[in-house]
Amino acid sequence: MHTVQLSLPSTLRLSRRPHPAASSRPATDTWVLLRGTLHRIARPLGCRIECIAGRAWITHDRDPRDTVLEAGESHTCDRPERLIVQALEALTLRVLPPAG
């Protein structure tokens, strides 16, 4: 089992909800972030970030790429360096742990 360390800012409301197929997949985290809120994942390699509502800017430390996720889009983390997420507007994200 893979563990992801989360550092939660006080403006983050976090609810842990099991995926409908919880018996075959690990639980997911759902984040609701206010506009401008930053959030970090320490070791995100393999995690999948799904944008449910709003817009998110995401980037990895030491990676020149920046990504903006819109509602309905997702990003699979391909680097072990810390991931930074900023809510460009009110945002709901689902974070799934690495598969397998």
CSV table of N, CA and C in Angstrom, one decimal:
chain,number,residue,atom,x,y,z
A,1,MET,N,0.8,-1.2,0.0
A,1,MET,CA,0.0,0.0,0.0
A,1,MET,C,0.9,1.2,0.0
A,2,HIS,N,0.5,2.2,-0.8
A,2,HIS,CA,1.3,3.5,-0.9
A,2,HIS,C,0.7,4.5,-0.1
A,3,THR,N,1.4,5.3,0.6
A,3,THR,CA,0.9,6.4,1.5
A,3,THR,C,1.4,7.7,0.9
A,4,VAL,N,0.4,8.7,0.8
A,4,VAL,CA,0.7,10.0,0.3
A,4,VAL,C,0.6,10.9,1.5
A,5,GLN,N,1.7,11.7,1.8
A,5,GLN,CA,1.7,12.7,2.9
A,5,GLN,C,1.0,13.9,2.4
A,6,LEU,N,0.0,14.4,3.1
A,6,LEU,CA,-0.7,15.6,2.8
A,6,LEU,C,-0.5,16.7,3.9
A,7,SER,N,-0.2,17.9,3.5
A,7,SER,CA,-0.1,19.0,4.4
A,7,SER,C,-1.3,19.9,4.2
A,8,LEU,N,-2.3,19.9,5.0
A,8,LEU,CA,-3.5,20.5,4.8
A,8,LEU,C,-3.6,21.9,5.4
A,9,PRO,N,-3.8,23.0,4.5
A,9,PRO,CA,-3.9,24.3,5.0
A,9,PRO,C,-5.3,24.5,5.8
A,10,SER,N,-5.4,25.4,6.6
A,10,SER,CA,-6.6,25.6,7.4
A,10,SER,C,-7.8,25.9,6.6
A,11,THR,N,-7.6,26.5,5.4
A,11,THR,CA,-8.7,26.8,4.6
A,11,THR,C,-9.3,25.7,3.7
A,12,LEU,N,-8.7,24.5,3.9
A,12,LEU,CA,-9.1,23.3,3.2
A,12,LEU,C,-10.1,22.5,4.0
A,13,ARG,N,-11.2,22.2,3.3
A,13,ARG,CA,-12.2,21.3,3.9
A,13,ARG,C,-11.9,19.9,3.2
A,14,LEU,N,-11.6,18.9,3.9
A,14,LEU,CA,-11.2,17.6,3.4
A,14,LEU,C,-12.3,16.6,3.8
A,15,SER,N,-12.8,15.9,2.9
A,15,SER,CA,-13.7,14.8,3.3
A,15,SER,C,-13.1,13.5,2.6
A,16,ARG,N,-13.1,12.4,3.4
A,16,ARG,CA,-12.6,11.2,2.9
A,16,ARG,C,-13.8,10.3,2.5
A,17,ARG,N,-13.9,10.0,1.2
A,17,ARG,CA,-15.0,9.2,0.8
A,17,ARG,C,-14.5,8.0,0.1
A,18,PRO,N,-15.1,6.8,0.4
A,18,PRO,CA,-14.6,5.7,-0.4
A,18,PRO,C,-15.1,5.7,-1.8
A,19,HIS,N,-14.4,5.2,-2.7
A,19,HIS,CA,-14.8,5.0,-4.1
A,19,HIS,C,-15.9,4.0,-4.2
A,20,PRO,N,-16.8,4.1,-5.1
A,20,PRO,CA,-17.9,3.1,-5.2
A,20,PRO,C,-17.4,1.7,-5.2
A,21,ALA,N,-16.2,1.4,-5.8
A,21,ALA,CA,-15.7,0.1,-5.9
A,21,ALA,C,-14.6,-0.1,-4.8
A,22,ALA,N,-14.9,0.4,-3.6
A,22,ALA,CA,-13.9,0.4,-2.6
A,22,ALA,C,-13.3,-0.9,-2.3
A,23,SER,N,-13.9,-2.0,-2.5
A,23,SER,CA,-13.4,-3.3,-2.3
A,23,SER,C,-12.2,-3.6,-3.2
A,24,SER,N,-12.1,-3.0,-4.4
A,24,SER,CA,-11.1,-3.3,-5.3
A,24,SER,C,-10.1,-2.1,-5.5
A,25,ARG,N,-10.4,-0.9,-4.9
A,25,ARG,CA,-9.5,0.3,-5.1
A,25,ARG,C,-9.4,0.9,-3.7
A,26,PRO,N,-8.2,1.5,-3.5
A,26,PRO,CA,-8.0,2.3,-2.3
A,26,PRO,C,-9.0,3.5,-2.2
A,27,ALA,N,-9.2,4.0,-1.0
A,27,ALA,CA,-10.1,5.2,-0.9
A,27,ALA,C,-9.5,6.4,-1.5
A,28,THR,N,-10.3,7.3,-2.0
A,28,THR,CA,-9.8,8.5,-2.6
A,28,THR,C,-10.0,9.7,-1.6
A,29,ASP,N,-9.3,10.7,-1.9
A,29,ASP,CA,-9.4,12.0,-1.1
A,29,ASP,C,-10.1,13.0,-2.0
A,30,THR,N,-11.1,13.7,-1.5
A,30,THR,CA,-11.8,14.8,-2.2
A,30,THR,C,-11.4,16.1,-1.5
A,31,TRP,N,-10.9,17.0,-2.2
A,31,TRP,CA,-10.5,18.3,-1.7
A,31,TRP,C,-11.5,19.4,-2.2
A,32,VAL,N,-11.9,20.3,-1.3
A,32,VAL,CA,-12.7,21.4,-1.7
A,32,VAL,C,-11.8,22.6,-1.3
A,33,LEU,N,-11.3,23.4,-2.3
A,33,LEU,CA,-10.4,24.5,-2.0
A,33,LEU,C,-11.0,25.8,-2.4
A,34,LEU,N,-10.8,26.8,-1.6
A,34,LEU,CA,-11.3,28.2,-1.9
A,34,LEU,C,-10.3,28.8,-2.9
A,35,ARG,N,-10.8,29.8,-3.6
A,35,ARG,CA,-9.9,30.5,-4.6
A,35,ARG,C,-8.7,31.0,-4.0
A,36,GLY,N,-7.5,30.7,-4.6
A,36,GLY,CA,-6.2,31.2,-4.2
A,36,GLY,C,-5.5,30.2,-3.2
A,37,THR,N,-6.2,29.2,-2.7
A,37,THR,CA,-5.6,28.3,-1.7
A,37,THR,C,-4.5,27.4,-2.4
A,38,LEU,N,-3.4,27.2,-1.7
A,38,LEU,CA,-2.4,26.4,-2.2
A,38,LEU,C,-2.4,25.1,-1.4
A,39,HIS,N,-2.1,24.0,-2.0
A,39,HIS,CA,-2.0,22.7,-1.4
A,39,HIS,C,-0.8,21.9,-1.9
A,40,ARG,N,-0.2,21.1,-1.1
A,40,ARG,CA,1.0,20.3,-1.6
A,40,ARG,C,0.9,18.8,-1.3
A,41,ILE,N,1.4,18.0,-2.2
A,41,ILE,CA,1.6,16.6,-1.9
A,41,ILE,C,3.0,16.3,-2.0
A,42,ALA,N,3.6,15.7,-0.9
A,42,ALA,CA,5.0,15.5,-0.8
A,42,ALA,C,5.6,14.5,-1.8
A,43,ARG,N,5.0,13.4,-2.0
A,43,ARG,CA,5.6,12.4,-2.9
A,43,ARG,C,4.4,11.9,-3.8
A,44,PRO,N,4.1,12.6,-4.9
A,44,PRO,CA,2.9,12.3,-5.7
A,44,PRO,C,3.1,11.2,-6.8
A,45,LEU,N,4.3,10.7,-7.0
A,45,LEU,CA,4.5,9.8,-8.2
A,45,LEU,C,3.3,8.8,-8.3
A,46,GLY,N,2.7,8.8,-9.5
A,46,GLY,CA,1.6,7.8,-9.7
A,46,GLY,C,0.2,8.2,-9.3
A,47,CYS,N,0.1,9.3,-8.5
A,47,CYS,CA,-1.2,9.8,-8.1
A,47,CYS,C,-1.9,10.4,-9.3
A,48,ARG,N,-3.2,10.2,-9.2
A,48,ARG,CA,-4.1,10.8,-10.3
A,48,ARG,C,-4.9,11.9,-9.7
A,49,ILE,N,-4.8,13.1,-10.2
A,49,ILE,CA,-5.6,14.3,-9.8
A,49,ILE,C,-6.7,14.5,-10.8
A,50,GLU,N,-7.9,14.5,-10.3
A,50,GLU,CA,-9.1,14.7,-11.1
A,50,GLU,C,-9.8,16.0,-10.7
A,51,CYS,N,-10.0,16.9,-11.7
A,51,CYS,CA,-10.7,18.2,-11.4
A,51,CYS,C,-12.2,17.9,-11.6
A,52,ILE,N,-12.9,18.0,-10.5
A,52,ILE,CA,-14.4,17.8,-10.5
A,52,ILE,C,-15.1,19.1,-10.8
A,53,ALA,N,-14.7,20.2,-10.2
A,53,ALA,CA,-15.3,21.5,-10.5
A,53,ALA,C,-14.3,22.6,-10.3
A,54,GLY,N,-14.4,23.7,-11.1
A,54,GLY,CA,-13.4,24.8,-10.9
A,54,GLY,C,-12.2,24.6,-11.8
A,55,ARG,N,-11.2,25.3,-11.5
A,55,ARG,CA,-9.9,25.3,-12.2
A,55,ARG,C,-8.7,25.2,-11.3
A,56,ALA,N,-7.7,24.4,-11.6
A,56,ALA,CA,-6.5,24.3,-10.7
A,56,ALA,C,-5.3,24.5,-11.6
A,57,TRP,N,-4.3,25.1,-11.0
A,57,TRP,CA,-3.0,25.2,-11.5
A,57,TRP,C,-2.1,24.2,-10.8
A,58,ILE,N,-1.4,23.4,-11.5
A,58,ILE,CA,-0.5,22.4,-10.8
A,58,ILE,C,0.9,22.4,-11.4
A,59,THR,N,1.9,22.1,-10.6
A,59,THR,CA,3.2,22.0,-11.0
A,59,THR,C,4.0,21.2,-10.0
A,60,HIS,N,5.1,20.6,-10.5
A,60,HIS,CA,6.0,19.8,-9.7
A,60,HIS,C,7.2,20.7,-9.4
A,61,ASP,N,7.8,20.5,-8.2
A,61,ASP,CA,9.1,21.2,-8.0
A,61,ASP,C,10.1,20.7,-9.0
A,62,ARG,N,11.0,21.7,-9.4
A,62,ARG,CA,12.0,21.4,-10.4
A,62,ARG,C,11.5,20.9,-11.8
A,63,ASP,N,10.3,21.3,-12.1
A,63,ASP,CA,9.7,20.9,-13.4
A,63,ASP,C,9.2,22.1,-14.1
A,64,PRO,N,9.7,22.4,-15.3
A,64,PRO,CA,9.3,23.7,-16.0
A,64,PRO,C,7.9,23.7,-16.5
A,65,ARG,N,7.2,22.5,-16.5
A,65,ARG,CA,5.9,22.4,-17.0
A,65,ARG,C,4.9,22.9,-15.9
A,66,ASP,N,3.9,23.7,-16.4
A,66,ASP,CA,2.8,24.1,-15.6
A,66,ASP,C,1.5,23.5,-16.3
A,67,THR,N,0.5,23.1,-15.5
A,67,THR,CA,-0.7,22.5,-16.0
A,67,THR,C,-1.9,23.2,-15.4
A,68,VAL,N,-2.9,23.5,-16.2
A,68,VAL,CA,-4.1,24.1,-15.7
A,68,VAL,C,-5.2,23.0,-16.0
A,69,LEU,N,-5.9,22.5,-14.9
A,69,LEU,CA,-6.9,21.6,-15.1
A,69,LEU,C,-8.3,22.3,-15.0
A,70,GLU,N,-9.1,21.9,-15.9
A,70,GLU,CA,-10.5,22.4,-15.9
A,70,GLU,C,-11.4,21.3,-15.4
A,71,ALA,N,-12.6,21.6,-15.1
A,71,ALA,CA,-13.6,20.5,-14.6
A,71,ALA,C,-13.7,19.4,-15.7
A,72,GLY,N,-13.6,18.2,-15.3
A,72,GLY,CA,-13.6,17.0,-16.2
A,72,GLY,C,-12.2,16.6,-16.6
A,73,GLU,N,-11.2,17.3,-16.4
A,73,GLU,CA,-9.8,16.9,-16.8
A,73,GLU,C,-9.1,16.3,-15.6
A,74,SER,N,-8.0,15.6,-16.0
A,74,SER,CA,-7.2,14.9,-14.9
A,74,SER,C,-5.7,15.0,-15.3
A,75,HIS,N,-4.9,14.7,-14.3
A,75,HIS,CA,-3.4,14.7,-14.4
A,75,HIS,C,-2.9,13.5,-13.6
A,76,THR,N,-2.0,12.7,-14.2
A,76,THR,CA,-1.3,11.6,-13.5
A,76,THR,C,0.1,12.1,-13.3
A,77,CYS,N,0.5,12.1,-12.0
A,77,CYS,CA,1.8,12.6,-11.6
A,77,CYS,C,2.9,11.7,-12.1
A,78,ASP,N,3.8,12.2,-12.9
A,78,ASP,CA,4.9,11.4,-13.5
A,78,ASP,C,6.2,11.7,-12.9
A,79,ARG,N,6.2,12.4,-11.7
A,79,ARG,CA,7.5,12.8,-11.1
A,79,ARG,C,7.3,12.6,-9.6
A,80,PRO,N,8.4,12.2,-8.9
A,80,PRO,CA,8.3,12.1,-7.4
A,80,PRO,C,8.4,13.4,-6.6
A,81,GLU,N,8.9,14.5,-7.3
A,81,GLU,CA,9.0,15.8,-6.6
A,81,GLU,C,7.7,16.3,-6.2
A,82,ARG,N,7.7,17.1,-5.1
A,82,ARG,CA,6.5,17.7,-4.5
A,82,ARG,C,5.6,18.3,-5.6
A,83,LEU,N,4.3,18.1,-5.5
A,83,LEU,CA,3.3,18.7,-6.3
A,83,LEU,C,2.6,19.8,-5.6
A,84,ILE,N,2.5,21.0,-6.3
A,84,ILE,CA,1.8,22.1,-5.8
A,84,ILE,C,0.5,22.3,-6.6
A,85,VAL,N,-0.5,22.5,-5.9
A,85,VAL,CA,-1.9,22.8,-6.5
A,85,VAL,C,-2.4,24.1,-6.0
A,86,GLN,N,-2.8,25.0,-6.9
A,86,GLN,CA,-3.4,26.2,-6.5
A,86,GLN,C,-4.8,26.3,-7.1
A,87,ALA,N,-5.8,26.7,-6.3
A,87,ALA,CA,-7.2,26.9,-6.8
A,87,ALA,C,-7.2,28.2,-7.5
A,88,LEU,N,-7.5,28.2,-8.8
A,88,LEU,CA,-7.6,29.4,-9.6
A,88,LEU,C,-9.0,30.0,-9.4
A,89,GLU,N,-9.9,29.2,-8.9
A,89,GLU,CA,-11.3,29.6,-8.5
A,89,GLU,C,-11.7,28.5,-7.6
A,90,ALA,N,-12.9,28.6,-7.0
A,90,ALA,CA,-13.4,27.6,-6.1
A,90,ALA,C,-13.2,26.2,-6.8
A,91,LEU,N,-12.7,25.2,-6.1
A,91,LEU,CA,-12.3,24.0,-6.7
A,91,LEU,C,-12.6,22.8,-5.9
A,92,THR,N,-13.0,21.7,-6.7
A,92,THR,CA,-13.2,20.4,-6.1
A,92,THR,C,-12.3,19.5,-6.8
A,93,LEU,N,-11.4,18.8,-6.1
A,93,LEU,CA,-10.5,17.8,-6.7
A,93,LEU,C,-10.6,16.4,-6.1
A,94,ARG,N,-10.4,15.4,-6.9
A,94,ARG,CA,-10.3,14.1,-6.3
A,94,ARG,C,-8.9,13.6,-6.5
A,95,VAL,N,-8.3,13.1,-5.5
A,95,VAL,CA,-6.9,12.6,-5.5
A,95,VAL,C,-6.9,11.1,-5.3
A,96,LEU,N,-6.5,10.3,-6.3
A,96,LEU,CA,-6.5,8.9,-6.3
A,96,LEU,C,-5.0,8.4,-6.1
A,97,PRO,N,-4.8,7.5,-5.2
A,97,PRO,CA,-3.4,7.0,-5.0
A,97,PRO,C,-3.0,6.2,-6.2
A,98,PRO,N,-1.6,5.9,-6.3
A,98,PRO,CA,-1.1,5.2,-7.5
A,98,PRO,C,-1.8,3.8,-7.6
A,99,ALA,N,-2.1,3.5,-8.8
A,99,ALA,CA,-2.7,2.2,-9.1
A,99,ALA,C,-1.7,1.0,-8.9
A,100,GLY,N,-2.2,-0.1,-8.5
A,100,GLY,CA,-1.4,-1.2,-8.4
A,100,GLY,C,-0.9,-1.5,-7.1
